[in-house]
């Protein structure tokens, strides 16, 4: 069975304090790994897709990396507006649209 | 503006009273899907559709029905809701099977 585990469940950072969120996965046939951001009362918003080990993607203060067993979302010098829940999802070869989500990391950035 | 629109945003109903949650997308996407989000369990796929008249079960399809008669619409039907279907529901669409999902803003359903 495909499994996606995110850690930590919650993270509180001071503004400017860099850190990383982890997404570890156990799947058969990875097609892609996705990172989403979810704000309270809203649907998840797409951030990145990673397809193969060694791949990296960047957007503003966020950088996502991928290995064969896990992905990291690095947040450099975060700002309060980066506060949100970050979701990791893996798409596998188990059929069309077979996507397994992690339970997310709730990030709070304090001014 | 490209978007996925769900209605209603909030719904309170009683056990056994049939309901429909509507979902519409304006991006001409082939793929649409429904998820429920529960604390500690994350997002779980209920049903998905690869094209008009083509639907298939996701991980938690029991108690739900869907239809895809038009490309833009993908309603979720609960024929006899039960309290364990109290949840936050999201509709999503994508260009293709390996593409990122575009989500609606959710429907919070309470079944008493």
Short mmCIF file of C-alpha atoms in Angstrom, two decimals:
data_model
loop_
_atom_site.label_atom_id
_atom_site.label_comp_id
_atom_site.label_asym_id
_atom_site.label_seq_id
_atom_site.Cartn_x
_atom_site.Cartn_y
_atom_site.Cartn_z
CA UNK A 1 0.00 0.00 0.00
CA UNK A 2 1.27 3.46 -0.89
CA UNK A 3 2.20 5.58 2.11
CA UNK A 4 3.12 9.23 2.47
CA UNK A 5 4.32 10.61 5.81
CA UNK A 6 4.95 14.28 6.50
CA UNK A 7 6.92 15.68 9.40
CA UNK A 8 6.71 17.59 11.55
CA UNK A 9 2.93 17.87 11.97
CA UNK A 10 3.35 21.47 13.04
CA UNK A 11 6.21 23.93 12.91
CA UNK A 12 6.52 27.35 14.45
CA UNK A 13 9.26 29.64 13.15
CA UNK A 14 10.37 33.15 13.81
CA UNK A 15 10.35 35.38 10.76
CA UNK A 16 13.67 34.86 8.96
CA UNK A 17 14.37 31.48 10.61
CA UNK A 18 14.97 28.97 7.80
CA UNK A 19 13.85 25.35 8.10
CA UNK A 20 12.77 22.27 6.15
CA UNK A 21 9.64 20.18 5.92
CA UNK A 22 9.91 16.49 5.20
CA UNK A 23 7.81 14.15 3.07
CA UNK A 24 8.82 10.50 3.09
CA UNK A 25 7.07 8.01 0.85
CA UNK A 26 6.77 4.30 0.22
CA UNK A 27 5.14 3.71 -3.15
CA UNK A 28 5.34 1.39 -6.09
CA UNK A 29 6.21 3.21 -9.28
CA UNK A 30 6.48 6.93 -8.55
CA UNK A 31 5.20 9.08 -11.40
CA UNK A 32 5.54 12.39 -9.64
CA UNK A 33 5.66 14.13 -6.28
CA UNK A 34 3.65 17.29 -5.72
CA UNK A 35 3.77 20.01 -3.11
CA UNK A 36 0.69 22.09 -2.35
CA UNK A 37 -0.01 24.97 -0.02
CA UNK A 38 -3.37 25.14 1.78
CA UNK A 39 -4.62 28.26 3.52
CA UNK A 40 -7.48 28.07 6.06
CA UNK A 41 -10.87 27.88 4.34
CA UNK A 42 -9.38 27.29 0.91
CA UNK A 43 -8.47 24.44 -1.37
CA UNK A 44 -4.86 23.35 -1.83
CA UNK A 45 -2.82 25.43 -4.26
CA UNK A 46 -0.16 23.82 -6.42
CA UNK A 47 3.48 24.71 -5.75
CA UNK A 48 5.83 22.18 -7.37
CA UNK A 49 6.08 18.88 -9.19
CA UNK A 50 9.20 16.71 -8.96
CA UNK A 51 9.62 13.65 -11.15
CA UNK A 52 13.01 12.10 -10.47
CA UNK A 53 15.60 11.80 -7.71
CA UNK A 54 17.99 14.73 -7.70
CA UNK A 55 15.49 17.16 -9.14
CA UNK A 56 15.05 20.57 -7.49
CA UNK A 57 12.50 23.34 -8.02
CA UNK A 58 12.46 26.85 -6.56
CA UNK A 59 9.87 29.56 -6.12
CA UNK A 60 10.61 32.68 -4.09
CA UNK A 61 11.57 31.49 -0.59
CA UNK A 62 10.65 27.86 -1.26
CA UNK A 63 12.84 25.11 -2.67
CA UNK A 64 11.73 21.52 -3.15
CA UNK A 65 14.10 18.58 -3.53
CA UNK A 66 13.56 14.89 -4.20
CA UNK A 67 15.44 11.69 -3.35
CA UNK A 68 14.37 8.10 -3.89
CA UNK A 69 12.66 7.95 -0.51
CA UNK A 70 11.76 11.49 0.47
CA UNK A 71 11.25 15.08 -0.50
CA UNK A 72 12.13 18.23 1.37
CA UNK A 73 10.52 21.64 1.19
CA UNK A 74 13.12 24.15 2.30
CA UNK A 75 11.87 27.54 3.44
CA UNK A 76 14.51 30.26 3.46
CA UNK A 77 13.98 33.38 5.58
CA UNK A 78 10.23 32.82 5.92
CA UNK A 79 7.74 35.64 6.29
CA UNK A 80 4.38 35.59 8.13
CA UNK A 81 2.58 35.25 4.79
CA UNK A 82 4.24 31.84 4.36
CA UNK A 83 2.07 30.55 7.21
CA UNK A 84 -0.10 27.75 5.83
CA UNK A 85 -0.41 23.98 5.76
CA UNK A 86 1.93 22.37 3.24
CA UNK A 87 0.77 19.13 1.66
CA UNK A 88 2.83 16.53 -0.13
CA UNK A 89 1.25 14.13 -2.61
CA UNK A 90 2.61 11.29 -4.71
CA UNK A 91 1.25 10.04 -7.97
CA UNK A 92 1.94 6.41 -8.69
CA UNK A 93 1.54 4.01 -11.53
CA UNK A 94 -1.49 2.47 -9.82
CA UNK A 95 -3.87 3.86 -12.42
CA UNK A 96 -5.08 7.19 -13.68
CA UNK A 97 -5.15 9.93 -11.11
CA UNK A 98 -3.97 7.62 -8.35
CA UNK A 99 -2.74 10.25 -5.93
CA UNK A 100 -1.90 9.71 -2.27
CA UNK A 101 -1.68 12.73 0.03
CA UNK A 102 0.20 13.17 3.26
CA UNK A 103 -1.54 14.76 6.23
CA UNK A 104 0.42 17.98 5.94
CA UNK A 105 2.69 20.22 7.99
CA UNK A 106 1.09 23.27 9.53
CA UNK A 107 3.60 26.11 9.41
CA UNK A 108 3.28 29.23 11.52
CA UNK A 109 5.73 32.09 10.98
CA UNK A 110 5.78 34.62 13.79
CA UNK A 111 6.76 38.25 13.12
CA UNK B 1 -10.24 33.68 -14.20
CA UNK B 2 -9.40 29.97 -14.30
CA UNK B 3 -11.17 28.27 -11.45
CA UNK B 4 -12.99 25.32 -9.99
CA UNK B 5 -16.29 26.33 -8.41
CA UNK B 6 -18.06 24.25 -5.78
CA UNK B 7 -21.47 24.85 -4.30
CA UNK B 8 -22.57 25.12 -1.62
CA UNK B 9 -19.66 26.14 0.63
CA UNK B 10 -21.47 24.96 3.75
CA UNK B 11 -24.21 22.38 4.10
CA UNK B 12 -25.97 20.97 7.14
CA UNK B 13 -28.36 18.11 6.55
CA UNK B 14 -29.96 15.16 8.29
CA UNK B 15 -29.30 11.46 7.91
CA UNK B 16 -30.88 9.99 4.79
CA UNK B 17 -31.76 13.22 2.98
CA UNK B 18 -30.32 13.07 -0.52
CA UNK B 19 -28.00 15.89 -1.50
CA UNK B 20 -25.83 17.01 -4.39
CA UNK B 21 -22.67 19.08 -4.29
CA UNK B 22 -21.96 20.74 -7.61
CA UNK B 23 -18.55 21.27 -9.18
CA UNK B 24 -17.74 23.20 -12.32
CA UNK B 25 -14.42 24.09 -13.99
CA UNK B 26 -13.77 26.62 -16.74
CA UNK B 27 -10.35 25.38 -17.87
CA UNK B 28 -11.51 22.71 -20.32
CA UNK B 29 -9.76 20.06 -18.22
CA UNK B 30 -10.23 16.39 -19.09
CA UNK B 31 -9.73 15.07 -15.58
CA UNK B 32 -11.88 15.80 -12.54
CA UNK B 33 -11.99 14.23 -9.11
CA UNK B 34 -13.54 14.47 -5.66
CA UNK B 35 -11.69 14.29 -2.35
CA UNK B 36 -12.67 14.39 1.28
CA UNK B 37 -10.39 15.86 3.91
CA UNK B 38 -10.55 14.66 7.51
CA UNK B 39 -8.25 15.55 10.42
CA UNK B 40 -5.39 13.09 10.72
CA UNK B 41 -6.34 11.31 7.50
CA UNK B 42 -5.45 13.88 4.87
CA UNK B 43 -7.10 14.12 1.49
CA UNK B 44 -8.62 10.90 0.21
CA UNK B 45 -9.95 10.40 -3.28
CA UNK B 46 -13.62 9.47 -3.60
CA UNK B 47 -14.15 9.27 -7.36
CA UNK B 48 -12.44 10.50 -10.47
CA UNK B 49 -13.33 11.02 -14.11
CA UNK B 50 -11.02 10.84 -17.10
CA UNK B 51 -13.56 12.27 -19.54
CA UNK B 52 -17.25 12.70 -20.22
CA UNK B 53 -19.17 9.54 -19.26
CA UNK B 54 -15.97 7.92 -17.88
CA UNK B 55 -15.78 7.66 -14.09
CA UNK B 56 -14.06 5.33 -11.65
CA UNK B 57 -13.81 4.71 -7.93
CA UNK B 58 -11.10 6.21 -5.80
CA UNK B 59 -10.06 5.04 -2.35
CA UNK B 60 -13.27 5.79 -0.42
CA UNK B 61 -16.24 5.58 -2.84
CA UNK B 62 -18.80 3.92 -0.54
CA UNK B 63 -21.92 6.03 -0.08
CA UNK B 64 -21.17 8.37 -2.96
CA UNK B 65 -22.16 8.66 -6.61
CA UNK B 66 -20.88 10.87 -9.41
CA UNK B 67 -21.77 11.65 -12.99
CA UNK B 68 -19.93 13.36 -15.83
CA UNK B 69 -22.44 14.32 -18.50
CA UNK B 70 -20.59 17.47 -19.53
CA UNK B 71 -16.87 18.15 -19.56
CA UNK B 72 -17.09 21.10 -17.20
CA UNK B 73 -19.36 19.63 -14.51
CA UNK B 74 -18.78 16.80 -12.04
CA UNK B 75 -21.43 16.67 -9.29
CA UNK B 76 -21.06 14.56 -6.16
CA UNK B 77 -24.23 12.84 -4.99
CA UNK B 78 -24.94 11.46 -1.54
CA UNK B 79 -28.12 9.44 -1.90
CA UNK B 80 -28.52 8.65 1.80
CA UNK B 81 -26.01 10.66 3.83
CA UNK B 82 -24.82 9.35 7.17
CA UNK B 83 -22.95 11.10 10.00
CA UNK B 84 -19.66 9.45 9.00
CA UNK B 85 -19.82 11.47 5.78
CA UNK B 86 -19.43 14.68 7.75
CA UNK B 87 -16.28 16.11 6.22
CA UNK B 88 -14.67 18.80 4.09
CA UNK B 89 -15.06 18.00 0.40
CA UNK B 90 -12.93 19.23 -2.46
CA UNK B 91 -13.42 19.00 -6.18
CA UNK B 92 -10.33 19.15 -8.39
CA UNK B 93 -9.50 19.20 -12.07
CA UNK B 94 -6.34 18.75 -14.13
CA UNK B 95 -5.17 18.83 -17.72
CA UNK B 96 -3.94 15.27 -17.68
CA UNK B 97 -3.45 12.24 -15.42
CA UNK B 98 0.01 13.30 -14.24
CA UNK B 99 -0.68 17.01 -14.04
CA UNK B 100 -1.11 19.16 -10.93
CA UNK B 101 -4.59 19.42 -9.48
CA UNK B 102 -6.60 22.64 -9.38
CA UNK B 103 -8.88 22.60 -6.37
CA UNK B 104 -12.12 24.31 -5.54
CA UNK B 105 -12.53 26.07 -2.20
CA UNK B 106 -14.31 23.21 -0.56
CA UNK B 107 -17.72 22.26 0.79
CA UNK B 108 -18.05 21.69 4.49
CA UNK B 109 -20.77 19.08 5.03
CA UNK B 110 -22.33 18.22 8.35
CA UNK B 111 -24.73 15.28 8.59
CA UNK B 112 -26.69 15.04 11.83
#
